[in-house]
Amino acid sequence: MFLEVRYSRLFLLDLHRLPAPAYKRVYEFVFFKFPQLNRIEDLPELRQLSVSPIFYRFTLDDYLVAIEVTGHLVKFLRILPTPGVGRRKSG
């Protein structure tokens, strides 16, 4: 399957703000492993966002990656920490 891949400015800024180990893992996945996927559905924990048929998110380690899928075009939108990451447990 041929996919055209694009990256939003916010995605690239988010990527550069990641700690070094996370940056390396996300970079490797997005730029090298993702293009080798046969189907979008093979993304880890892929979920549709809201009722929109074009916005999705998937998890990559401790991060949520938001994408927009329009036909054969996939645009990476944001990288955000999963809820609870970096929070201290109280008690």
Short mmCIF file of C-alpha atoms in Angstrom, two decimals:
data_model
loop_
_atom_site.label_atom_id
_atom_site.label_comp_id
_atom_site.label_asym_id
_atom_site.label_seq_id
_atom_site.Cartn_x
_atom_site.Cartn_y
_atom_site.Cartn_z
CA MET A 1 0.00 0.00 0.00
CA PHE A 2 1.38 3.41 -0.96
CA LEU A 3 0.85 6.20 1.55
CA GLU A 4 1.88 9.79 1.19
CA VAL A 5 3.11 11.01 4.57
CA ARG A 6 3.25 14.58 5.81
CA TYR A 7 4.16 16.16 9.13
CA SER A 8 2.59 19.21 10.73
CA ARG A 9 4.81 21.89 12.20
CA LEU A 10 3.41 21.15 15.67
CA PHE A 11 4.27 17.47 15.27
CA LEU A 12 7.87 18.31 14.44
CA LEU A 13 8.08 20.75 17.37
CA ASP A 14 6.61 18.11 19.71
CA LEU A 15 9.15 15.60 18.41
CA HIS A 16 12.10 17.87 19.13
CA ARG A 17 10.83 18.52 22.67
CA LEU A 18 10.84 14.84 23.62
CA PRO A 19 13.52 13.48 25.94
CA ALA A 20 16.37 11.84 24.00
CA PRO A 21 15.33 8.16 24.44
CA ALA A 22 11.69 8.90 23.50
CA TYR A 23 12.81 11.08 20.56
CA LYS A 24 14.87 8.20 19.20
CA ARG A 25 12.03 5.65 19.49
CA VAL A 26 9.38 7.95 18.00
CA TYR A 27 11.70 9.16 15.22
CA GLU A 28 12.60 5.61 14.24
CA PHE A 29 8.97 4.50 14.20
CA VAL A 30 7.55 7.50 12.32
CA PHE A 31 10.24 7.86 9.68
CA PHE A 32 11.36 4.26 9.17
CA LYS A 33 8.85 1.70 10.48
CA PHE A 34 5.59 3.49 9.65
CA PRO A 35 6.25 3.62 5.88
CA GLN A 36 6.68 -0.17 5.94
CA LEU A 37 3.23 -0.85 7.43
CA ASN A 38 0.78 -2.55 5.13
CA ARG A 39 -2.33 -1.08 6.74
CA ILE A 40 -3.13 1.88 8.99
CA GLU A 41 -5.00 -0.57 11.21
CA ASP A 42 -1.63 -2.12 12.15
CA LEU A 43 -0.75 0.93 14.25
CA PRO A 44 -0.55 0.15 17.99
CA GLU A 45 -3.83 0.82 19.82
CA LEU A 46 -5.29 2.81 16.92
CA ARG A 47 -8.46 4.68 17.91
CA GLN A 48 -10.72 7.03 15.99
CA LEU A 49 -11.02 10.45 17.61
CA SER A 50 -14.56 11.60 18.22
CA VAL A 51 -17.01 11.04 15.38
CA SER A 52 -14.67 12.36 12.71
CA PRO A 53 -13.78 9.73 10.13
CA ILE A 54 -10.34 11.25 9.43
CA PHE A 55 -8.75 11.85 12.86
CA TYR A 56 -7.09 9.02 14.76
CA ARG A 57 -4.61 8.45 17.53
CA PHE A 58 -2.31 5.61 18.40
CA THR A 59 0.08 4.96 21.24
CA LEU A 60 3.81 4.73 21.03
CA ASP A 61 5.45 4.00 24.36
CA ASP A 62 4.18 6.69 26.75
CA TYR A 63 2.92 9.00 24.00
CA LEU A 64 -0.23 9.50 21.97
CA VAL A 65 0.35 10.30 18.33
CA ALA A 66 -2.48 12.07 16.50
CA ILE A 67 -2.85 11.59 12.76
CA GLU A 68 -5.19 12.71 10.00
CA VAL A 69 -6.01 10.11 7.34
CA THR A 70 -7.48 11.26 4.05
CA GLY A 71 -7.39 8.58 1.38
CA HIS A 72 -3.73 7.69 0.86
CA LEU A 73 -2.50 10.79 2.71
CA VAL A 74 -1.46 10.46 6.35
CA LYS A 75 -0.53 13.62 8.21
CA PHE A 76 1.13 13.38 11.61
CA LEU A 77 -0.42 16.12 13.77
CA ARG A 78 0.80 15.94 17.40
CA ILE A 79 2.74 13.91 19.94
CA LEU A 80 1.40 14.18 23.49
CA PRO A 81 2.22 12.32 26.70
CA THR A 82 -0.37 9.74 27.66
CA PRO A 83 -2.54 10.83 30.60
CA GLY A 84 -0.75 10.19 33.86
CA VAL A 85 2.79 10.16 32.45
CA GLY A 86 5.10 12.23 34.57
CA ARG A 87 2.58 12.65 37.36
CA ARG A 88 3.60 11.66 40.85
CA LYS A 89 1.43 9.29 42.77
CA SER A 90 -0.01 10.80 45.89
CA GLY A 91 -0.31 8.89 49.08
#
